[in-house]
Coordinates of C-alpha atoms and ligand atoms in Angstrom, one line a residue:
M175 CA 0.3 0.2 -0.1
R176 CA 1.2 3.6 -0.7
V177 CA 0.1 6.0 1.6
F178 CA -0.2 9.8 0.5
K179 CA -0.8 13.2 2.7
F180 CA -2.7 16.3 1.4
G181 CA -2.4 19.0 3.8
G182 CA -4.5 21.5 4.0
A183 CA -3.0 23.9 1.7
S184 CA -4.0 21.2 -0.8
V185 CA -7.6 20.8 0.1
K186 CA -8.0 24.6 1.2
D187 CA -11.2 25.7 -1.9
A188 CA -12.8 23.5 -4.6
E189 CA -10.7 23.3 -7.2
G190 CA -7.8 22.1 -4.7
I191 CA -10.9 19.2 -4.1
K192 CA -10.6 18.6 -7.9
N193 CA -7.0 19.0 -8.1
V194 CA -6.6 15.6 -5.4
Y195 CA -8.9 14.2 -7.9
S196 CA -6.9 14.8 -10.9
V197 CA -3.2 14.0 -8.5
L198 CA -4.9 11.0 -7.6
Q199 CA -6.0 10.0 -11.9
T200 CA -1.6 10.3 -12.5
A201 CA -0.7 8.9 -9.5
G202 CA -2.8 6.3 -9.4
Y203 CA -5.3 4.8 -6.1
E204 CA -5.5 1.3 -6.1
D205 CA -4.1 0.3 -2.8
V206 CA -3.5 4.6 -1.5
L207 CA -4.1 5.1 2.1
L208 CA -5.1 9.1 2.3
V209 CA -4.3 10.9 4.9
V210 CA -5.8 14.6 5.1
S211 CA -5.7 17.9 6.9
A212 CA -8.8 20.3 7.3
M213 CA -9.1 22.3 4.6
G214 CA -6.8 25.9 4.6
K215 CA -7.5 27.6 7.9
T216 CA -9.9 25.6 9.6
T217 CA -7.7 24.8 12.2
N218 CA -7.0 28.3 13.2
A219 CA -10.6 28.9 12.5
L220 CA -11.8 26.9 14.7
E221 CA -9.1 27.1 17.7
L222 CA -11.5 30.7 18.0
V223 CA -14.1 29.1 18.1
I224 CA -11.9 27.3 20.9
K225 CA -11.2 31.3 22.7
N226 CA -14.8 32.1 22.1
Y227 CA -16.3 29.3 23.8
F228 CA -14.1 30.0 26.7
D229 CA -14.1 33.4 26.7
K230 CA -18.4 33.4 26.7
S231 CA -18.1 35.6 24.0
A232 CA -20.6 37.1 22.2
E233 CA -18.7 36.1 19.1
L234 CA -18.6 32.3 19.5
Q235 CA -21.8 31.4 17.2
S236 CA -20.8 33.5 15.0
S237 CA -17.3 32.2 14.5
V238 CA -18.7 29.0 13.6
Q239 CA -21.2 30.0 11.2
E240 CA -17.6 30.8 9.4
V241 CA -16.7 28.0 9.5
K242 CA -19.9 26.6 8.0
K243 CA -19.7 28.9 6.3
Y244 CA -16.2 28.4 4.2
H245 CA -17.2 24.4 3.9
N246 CA -21.0 25.0 2.6
E247 CA -19.5 26.9 0.1
I248 CA -16.8 24.6 -0.9
L249 CA -19.3 21.9 -1.1
L250 CA -22.1 24.2 -3.3
D251 CA -18.9 24.3 -5.1
L252 CA -18.1 20.9 -5.7
F253 CA -21.9 19.0 -6.5
E254 CA -24.4 20.9 -8.4
D255 CA -27.2 19.0 -6.3
E256 CA -28.2 20.0 -2.9
N257 CA -29.7 16.1 -2.5
N258 CA -25.9 15.0 -3.0
P259 CA -25.5 13.2 0.2
A260 CA -22.4 15.3 1.2
F261 CA -24.2 17.8 2.4
A262 CA -26.6 15.8 5.1
A263 CA -23.2 14.5 6.1
V264 CA -21.3 17.5 7.2
N265 CA -24.5 19.6 8.6
T266 CA -24.2 16.0 10.9
Q267 CA -20.5 17.2 11.8
F268 CA -21.8 20.5 12.4
A269 CA -25.0 19.3 14.5
D270 CA -22.4 17.4 16.9
L271 CA -20.1 20.2 17.4
E272 CA -22.5 21.8 18.1
Y273 CA -24.2 19.4 20.2
F274 CA -21.0 19.4 21.9
L275 CA -20.5 23.7 22.7
A276 CA -24.1 23.2 24.2
H277 CA -23.6 20.3 26.3
N278 CA -20.0 20.0 27.4
K279 CA -19.8 20.4 31.1
S280 CA -15.7 19.7 31.2
P281 CA -13.6 22.7 32.7
N282 CA -10.2 21.0 30.9
Y283 CA -8.9 23.3 27.8
N284 CA -6.8 20.7 25.9
F285 CA -9.8 18.8 26.6
V286 CA -11.7 21.0 25.0
Y287 CA -9.5 22.1 22.2
D288 CA -9.2 18.5 20.9
Q289 CA -12.8 17.8 21.1
I290 CA -13.2 20.9 19.0
V291 CA -10.6 20.9 16.4
S292 CA -10.7 17.4 15.0
Y293 CA -14.1 18.3 13.4
G294 CA -11.7 20.2 10.8
E295 CA -10.1 16.8 9.6
L296 CA -13.2 14.7 10.1
I297 CA -15.1 18.4 7.7
S298 CA -12.5 18.2 5.5
T299 CA -12.3 13.7 4.9
T300 CA -16.5 13.6 5.1
V301 CA -16.0 16.6 1.8
L302 CA -13.3 14.6 0.2
S303 CA -14.7 11.0 0.4
H304 CA -17.7 11.9 -0.8
F305 CA -16.9 14.1 -3.6
M306 CA -14.4 10.7 -4.8
T307 CA -16.9 8.9 -4.9
H308 CA -19.3 11.0 -6.5
M309 CA -16.5 11.4 -9.3
G310 CA -16.6 7.5 -9.1
I311 CA -13.7 6.1 -7.0
K312 CA -14.6 3.2 -5.1
T313 CA -14.1 5.3 -1.6
Q314 CA -14.0 4.2 2.4
W315 CA -14.3 6.8 5.1
L316 CA -12.1 5.4 8.0
D317 CA -12.2 7.0 11.4
V318 CA -9.0 7.9 12.3
R319 CA -9.8 7.5 16.2
N320 CA -10.5 3.9 15.5
F321 CA -7.2 3.1 14.7
V322 CA -4.5 5.4 16.3
K323 CA -4.9 5.3 20.4
T324 CA -2.8 7.8 21.8
D325 CA -2.7 8.5 26.2
S326 CA -5.0 11.5 27.3
N327 CA -2.3 14.1 26.8
Y328 CA -4.7 16.7 24.9
R329 CA -3.4 18.7 22.3
D330 CA 0.1 17.0 22.7
A331 CA -0.9 12.8 22.6
E332 CA 1.7 10.2 22.3
V333 CA 1.5 7.4 20.1
D334 CA 0.2 3.3 22.1
W335 CA 2.3 2.0 18.9
D336 CA 1.2 -1.5 20.3
L337 CA -2.5 -0.9 19.6
T338 CA -2.8 1.3 16.8
K339 CA -0.4 -1.4 15.3
K340 CA -3.0 -3.5 16.3
N341 CA -6.4 -2.3 14.9
I342 CA -4.3 -0.3 11.7
S343 CA -2.8 -4.1 10.6
K344 CA -5.9 -6.2 10.7
N345 CA -8.9 -3.4 9.7
V346 CA -7.4 -1.1 7.1
K347 CA -8.0 -3.5 3.6
G348 CA -6.0 -2.2 0.6
K349 CA -7.4 -2.4 -3.1
I350 CA -9.6 0.6 -2.8
L351 CA -9.0 4.1 -1.6
N352 CA -8.7 5.1 2.0
I353 CA -10.2 8.4 3.3
T354 CA -8.9 9.2 6.5
Q355 CA -7.8 12.2 9.0
G356 CA -4.1 13.6 10.2
F357 CA -3.7 15.0 13.1
L358 CA -6.3 13.1 15.1
G359 CA -6.5 9.4 17.9
S360 CA -8.4 8.9 20.5
D361 CA -7.5 7.8 24.4
E362 CA -8.6 4.8 26.2
N363 CA -12.5 6.3 26.5
N364 CA -12.8 6.7 23.9
F365 CA -12.0 10.6 23.5
T366 CA -10.3 12.8 20.8
T367 CA -7.3 13.1 21.2
T368 CA -4.7 15.0 19.1
L369 CA -0.7 14.7 18.1
G370 CA 0.2 18.9 18.0
R371 CA -0.4 21.5 15.2
E372 CA 0.6 20.3 11.7
G373 CA 0.6 16.5 13.0
S374 CA -1.1 15.2 10.1
D375 CA 2.4 14.3 8.2
Y376 CA 3.1 12.4 11.3
T377 CA -0.6 10.2 10.9
A378 CA 0.9 9.5 7.5
A379 CA 3.9 8.0 9.2
I380 CA 2.4 6.4 11.5
F381 CA -0.5 4.7 8.8
A382 CA 2.9 3.7 6.8
Y383 CA 4.4 2.0 9.8
C384 CA 1.8 0.0 10.9
L385 CA 1.3 -1.1 7.6
N386 CA 4.6 -1.9 6.5
A387 CA 3.8 0.8 3.8
E388 CA 5.7 0.6 -0.1
S389 CA 6.6 4.7 0.3
V390 CA 4.5 7.8 1.8
T391 CA 4.8 10.6 -0.7
I392 CA 3.7 14.1 1.0
W393 CA 1.8 16.7 -1.6
K394 CA 2.5 19.9 -1.2
D395 CA 2.5 23.7 -2.2
V396 CA 6.3 23.4 -3.2
P397 CA 8.1 21.3 -5.9
G398 CA 9.7 19.9 -2.7
V399 CA 11.7 19.8 0.3
M400 CA 13.9 22.9 -0.7
N401 CA 17.3 24.3 1.2
A402 CA 15.2 27.2 2.3
D403 CA 11.7 28.1 2.7
P404 CA 11.1 30.0 -0.1
R405 CA 8.2 32.5 1.4
Y406 CA 11.7 33.6 3.0
F407 CA 14.7 32.9 0.4
E408 CA 14.1 34.0 -3.3
N409 CA 16.7 31.8 -4.7
A410 CA 15.9 28.4 -2.5
S411 CA 16.8 25.3 -5.0
L412 CA 14.9 22.1 -4.5
L413 CA 16.8 19.2 -3.2
N414 CA 16.3 16.2 -4.9
Q415 CA 17.5 13.8 -2.9
I416 CA 18.5 13.1 0.7
S417 CA 19.1 11.3 3.7
Y418 CA 16.3 10.2 7.0
R419 CA 19.1 11.9 8.9
E420 CA 19.5 15.3 6.6
A421 CA 16.0 15.7 7.3
I422 CA 15.4 14.5 10.5
E423 CA 18.1 17.3 11.2
L424 CA 16.4 20.0 8.7
A425 CA 12.9 19.2 10.6
F426 CA 14.8 19.4 13.9
Y427 CA 15.5 23.1 13.0
G428 CA 12.0 24.0 11.9
A429 CA 12.3 23.6 8.4
T430 CA 8.2 23.5 8.7
V431 CA 7.8 21.8 5.2
I432 CA 8.0 18.2 6.9
H433 CA 6.4 17.2 10.6
P434 CA 9.7 16.9 12.6
K435 CA 8.3 13.3 14.1
T436 CA 7.4 11.9 10.7
L437 CA 10.8 11.1 9.9
Q438 CA 12.0 8.2 12.9
P439 CA 8.8 5.7 12.3
L440 CA 9.7 5.6 8.3
Q441 CA 13.6 5.8 8.8
K442 CA 12.8 3.3 10.8
K443 CA 11.4 0.2 8.3
E444 CA 13.3 2.1 5.4
I445 CA 9.9 3.5 3.9
P446 CA 10.6 6.2 1.5
L447 CA 9.1 9.4 2.0
Y448 CA 8.3 11.5 -1.7
V449 CA 7.4 15.3 -1.1
K450 CA 5.8 16.3 -4.2
S451 CA 4.1 19.3 -5.8
F452 CA 0.5 19.0 -6.0
I453 CA 0.6 21.5 -8.5
N454 CA 2.6 19.5 -10.7
P455 CA 2.5 15.5 -9.5
L456 CA 4.7 14.5 -12.4
L457 CA 7.7 16.1 -11.5
P458 CA 9.8 14.1 -9.3
G459 CA 10.4 16.2 -6.2
T460 CA 12.4 15.1 -3.2
S461 CA 12.9 11.7 -2.2
V462 CA 13.8 11.0 1.3
A463 CA 15.4 8.0 2.0
K464 CA 18.5 5.9 3.3
G465 CA 21.5 7.3 3.2
A466 CA 21.3 9.3 0.3
D467 CA 23.7 12.2 -0.7
L468 CA 22.2 15.0 0.1
E469 CA 21.7 17.0 -3.8
P470 CA 21.9 19.3 -5.1
Y471 CA 25.0 19.5 -2.1
L472 CA 24.0 23.4 -1.0
P473 CA 23.9 24.9 2.4
C474 CA 20.3 24.9 4.0
F475 CA 18.3 27.6 5.8
I476 CA 16.3 27.6 8.2
V477 CA 14.5 30.7 9.7
K478 CA 12.6 30.7 13.2
R479 CA 11.2 34.1 14.0
N480 CA 9.9 35.1 17.1
Q481 CA 12.6 34.1 19.3
L482 CA 13.6 35.0 22.8
L483 CA 17.4 35.0 23.6
I484 CA 17.2 34.6 27.9
S485 CA 20.8 34.3 29.2
L486 CA 21.5 33.5 33.2
S487 CA 24.1 34.4 34.8
S488 CA 25.5 33.7 38.6
I489 CA 24.9 36.2 40.7
D490 CA 27.8 35.3 42.7
F491 CA 30.4 34.5 40.0
S492 CA 30.0 31.1 41.4
F493 CA 29.9 28.7 38.4
I494 CA 26.8 26.8 36.8
M495 CA 27.4 23.7 37.4
E496 CA 25.2 20.7 36.2
E497 CA 22.1 21.1 39.2
H498 CA 21.4 24.4 38.2
I499 CA 20.6 23.2 35.1
S500 CA 18.6 21.1 35.1
E501 CA 16.7 23.0 37.3
I502 CA 16.4 25.8 34.7
F503 CA 15.4 22.8 31.9
G504 CA 12.9 21.6 35.0
L505 CA 11.1 25.0 34.4
F506 CA 11.2 24.9 31.0
H507 CA 9.9 21.8 30.0
Q508 CA 7.1 22.9 33.2
F509 CA 6.1 25.7 31.8
K510 CA 6.5 24.5 28.0
L511 CA 9.8 26.7 26.9
K512 CA 10.8 25.0 23.1
V513 CA 14.8 25.5 24.1
N514 CA 16.2 26.0 20.3
L515 CA 20.0 26.7 21.4
I516 CA 22.5 26.6 24.3
Q517 CA 25.2 28.4 25.1
N518 CA 27.5 27.9 28.0
S519 CA 30.4 29.4 29.6
A520 CA 32.0 29.0 33.1
I521 CA 29.3 31.9 35.0
S522 CA 26.4 32.2 32.5
F523 CA 24.2 30.2 30.4
S524 CA 22.7 31.1 26.9
V525 CA 19.7 30.3 25.5
C526 CA 17.3 30.9 22.6
V527 CA 13.7 29.8 23.3
E528 CA 9.9 30.0 21.5
D529 CA 7.5 31.2 24.1
K530 CA 4.2 29.6 22.5
F531 CA 2.2 29.8 25.9
G532 CA 3.5 33.4 26.2
N533 CA 5.2 31.4 29.9
F534 CA 8.0 33.7 30.2
K535 CA 6.7 36.2 32.8
D536 CA 6.3 33.7 35.4
V537 CA 9.4 31.8 34.1
N538 CA 11.6 34.6 34.6
A539 CA 9.8 35.5 38.7
I540 CA 11.6 32.4 39.3
L541 CA 15.2 32.0 37.4
S542 CA 15.5 36.1 39.2
K543 CA 15.5 34.2 42.8
K544 CA 19.1 33.1 41.6
F545 CA 20.3 34.0 38.7
K546 CA 21.0 37.8 37.2
V547 CA 18.3 37.3 33.9
D548 CA 18.7 39.3 30.7
F549 CA 16.9 38.8 27.6
T550 CA 16.2 40.1 24.0
E551 CA 12.7 39.5 22.6
N552 CA 12.0 39.3 19.0
V553 CA 15.3 37.7 17.4
T554 CA 15.5 35.6 14.7
L555 CA 17.4 32.3 14.8
Y556 CA 19.1 31.8 11.9
T557 CA 20.5 27.8 11.1
I558 CA 22.4 26.3 8.2
R559 CA 23.2 23.9 7.6
H560 CA 25.8 22.7 5.5
F561 CA 27.0 26.2 6.2
D562 CA 30.2 28.0 3.8
E563 CA 31.1 31.6 4.0
K564 CA 28.8 33.0 1.5
A565 CA 26.0 31.3 3.3
A566 CA 27.1 32.8 6.6
H567 CA 27.0 36.0 5.0
T568 CA 23.3 36.1 3.0
V569 CA 22.3 35.8 7.2
E570 CA 24.8 38.2 8.8
E571 CA 24.2 41.0 6.1
N572 CA 22.2 44.1 7.1
K573 CA 21.4 42.5 10.5
T574 CA 22.7 42.6 14.1
V575 CA 24.7 39.6 15.2
I576 CA 24.1 39.1 19.0
L577 CA 24.7 35.5 19.1
K578 CA 26.6 32.7 17.5
Q579 CA 27.4 29.1 17.4
V580 CA 29.0 26.5 14.9
S581 CA 29.4 23.1 15.0
R582 CA 30.9 20.5 12.4
E583 CA 27.7 21.0 10.0
T584 CA 25.8 23.5 11.5
M585 CA 26.3 27.3 11.7
Q586 CA 23.1 28.9 14.3
I587 CA 23.2 32.8 14.7
V588 CA 20.3 34.8 16.4
T589 CA 19.7 38.5 15.0
K590 CA 18.2 41.4 16.4
E591 CA 16.7 42.8 13.2
S592 CA 18.0 46.1 12.2
Ligands
ADP162 P1 0.2 21.8 5.0 O1 0.0 22.2 3.4 O2 1.2 20.2 4.4 O3 0.3 21.8 5.7 P2 2.8 23.4 4.8 O4 2.1 24.6 5.0 O5 2.5 22.5 6.2 O6 1.8 22.2 4.1 O7 3.9 22.8 4.4 C1 4.6 23.4 2.8 C2 5.2 25.1 2.9 O8 6.3 24.8 4.0 C3 5.4 25.8 2.1 O9 4.3 26.6 1.6 C4 7.2 26.4 2.4 O10 6.8 28.0 3.0 C5 7.2 26.0 4.2 N1 8.7 25.6 3.7 C6 9.1 25.5 4.8 N2 10.4 25.0 4.5 C7 11.1 24.6 3.7 C8 11.7 24.1 2.7 N3 13.0 24.2 3.1 N4 11.5 23.7 1.6 C9 9.8 23.9 1.1 N5 8.9 24.2 1.3 C10 9.1 24.9 3.0
LIG163 N1 -4.9 20.9 10.9 C1 -4.2 20.6 11.8 C2 -3.4 21.9 12.0 O1 -3.6 22.5 11.2 C3 -2.7 19.7 11.2 C4 -2.3 19.2 10.1 O2 -3.1 20.8 9.6 O3 -0.8 18.7 9.8 O4 -2.3 22.0 12.2
MG164 MG1 0.5 22.5 7.3

């Protein structure tokens, strides 16, 4: 079996969904499992619904209506006949969502988040599978929550591999186009869980691993994995092939084209990963495989904006010892600050972190009792894999460099835009 993943950008409107059909015509759809994300920016729109729900905002109803309207317009563009069962199926999904909003009693934000945000994928796959059926492709819609089992760590659930393997190998049948949701799972009480934002690539890898799939293809709005995000670098070039190792490194440092958790299950079973353009499905794209040399060999750039550079020094000139470091990291972990770079000297310790949840104030209050804390907000972290002088110059030009770290293959530069 082959696993194909279609992300939000590929199904953002009726044209996109029709294009998925034409990609399938080109790439084949027999013995294929499609893993599909929510349409366009639906996950963000549902996050607004969640916020309004918790804020008890008067905007709650209108934010739900927005999501409904968006999907309804897509349905109207796809099916001339409003009696097509797709309309009723999507209505049922929205009715379930509204029932949840009206009856939920749980105050647990993360739990509620997952129960609501999951409708993005449930609805997108409902639309897509009705459309494929409409176009004459024999399709089976699978509720991923019957397959991917996780713990109850809502919003960032951990996969229970044994159960998941059992479910998938027993119940996913080939010879037909299977369509399922990315990003979602369910816990032991069958409540919906999610695997972390952008987690649909990971879902594709989970299925591929459990099915011993022939390959995974993730279809993107870019020609493949490039040596930089083409949104920020004008001269980004396509990488024809890279190794799992290189892909893991790029994803780890923040190349958002592949979700970092995707590579490990694939690498374990040496299942090749193709990253291809859904606009030009005949182009070869990037192939990620074992030991594949980076080709062409180019410096690769990764940009992370909105970082926070924190420098801690000891108040009394004592060394920053292991126990301090483990305490500092414990705090970062507890407050969900993601550490992207570390630099250590005798009496000072610097880290570049991402404070996604706005917790730094609390962390700072605790740290300030023991250390002198300096910090710079809104810095940018550049990572250059396979750097050379020219590549470093491209990054440093017209910027104030406040920290630089060099290892054999990788240079990291923290800048303040000037
Ligand atoms: P999806 O629709 O699957 O969710 P994403 O938007 O998450 O797709 O990922 C595709 C985007 O990743 C591209 O539009 C591109 O801007 C960005 N991107 C970041 N780094 C790279 C890179 N090294 N190569 C290609 N694209 C990249
Ligand atoms: N829809 C989810 C998100 O936007 C998962 C994904 O697209 O991969 O984060
Ligand atoms: Mg995405």
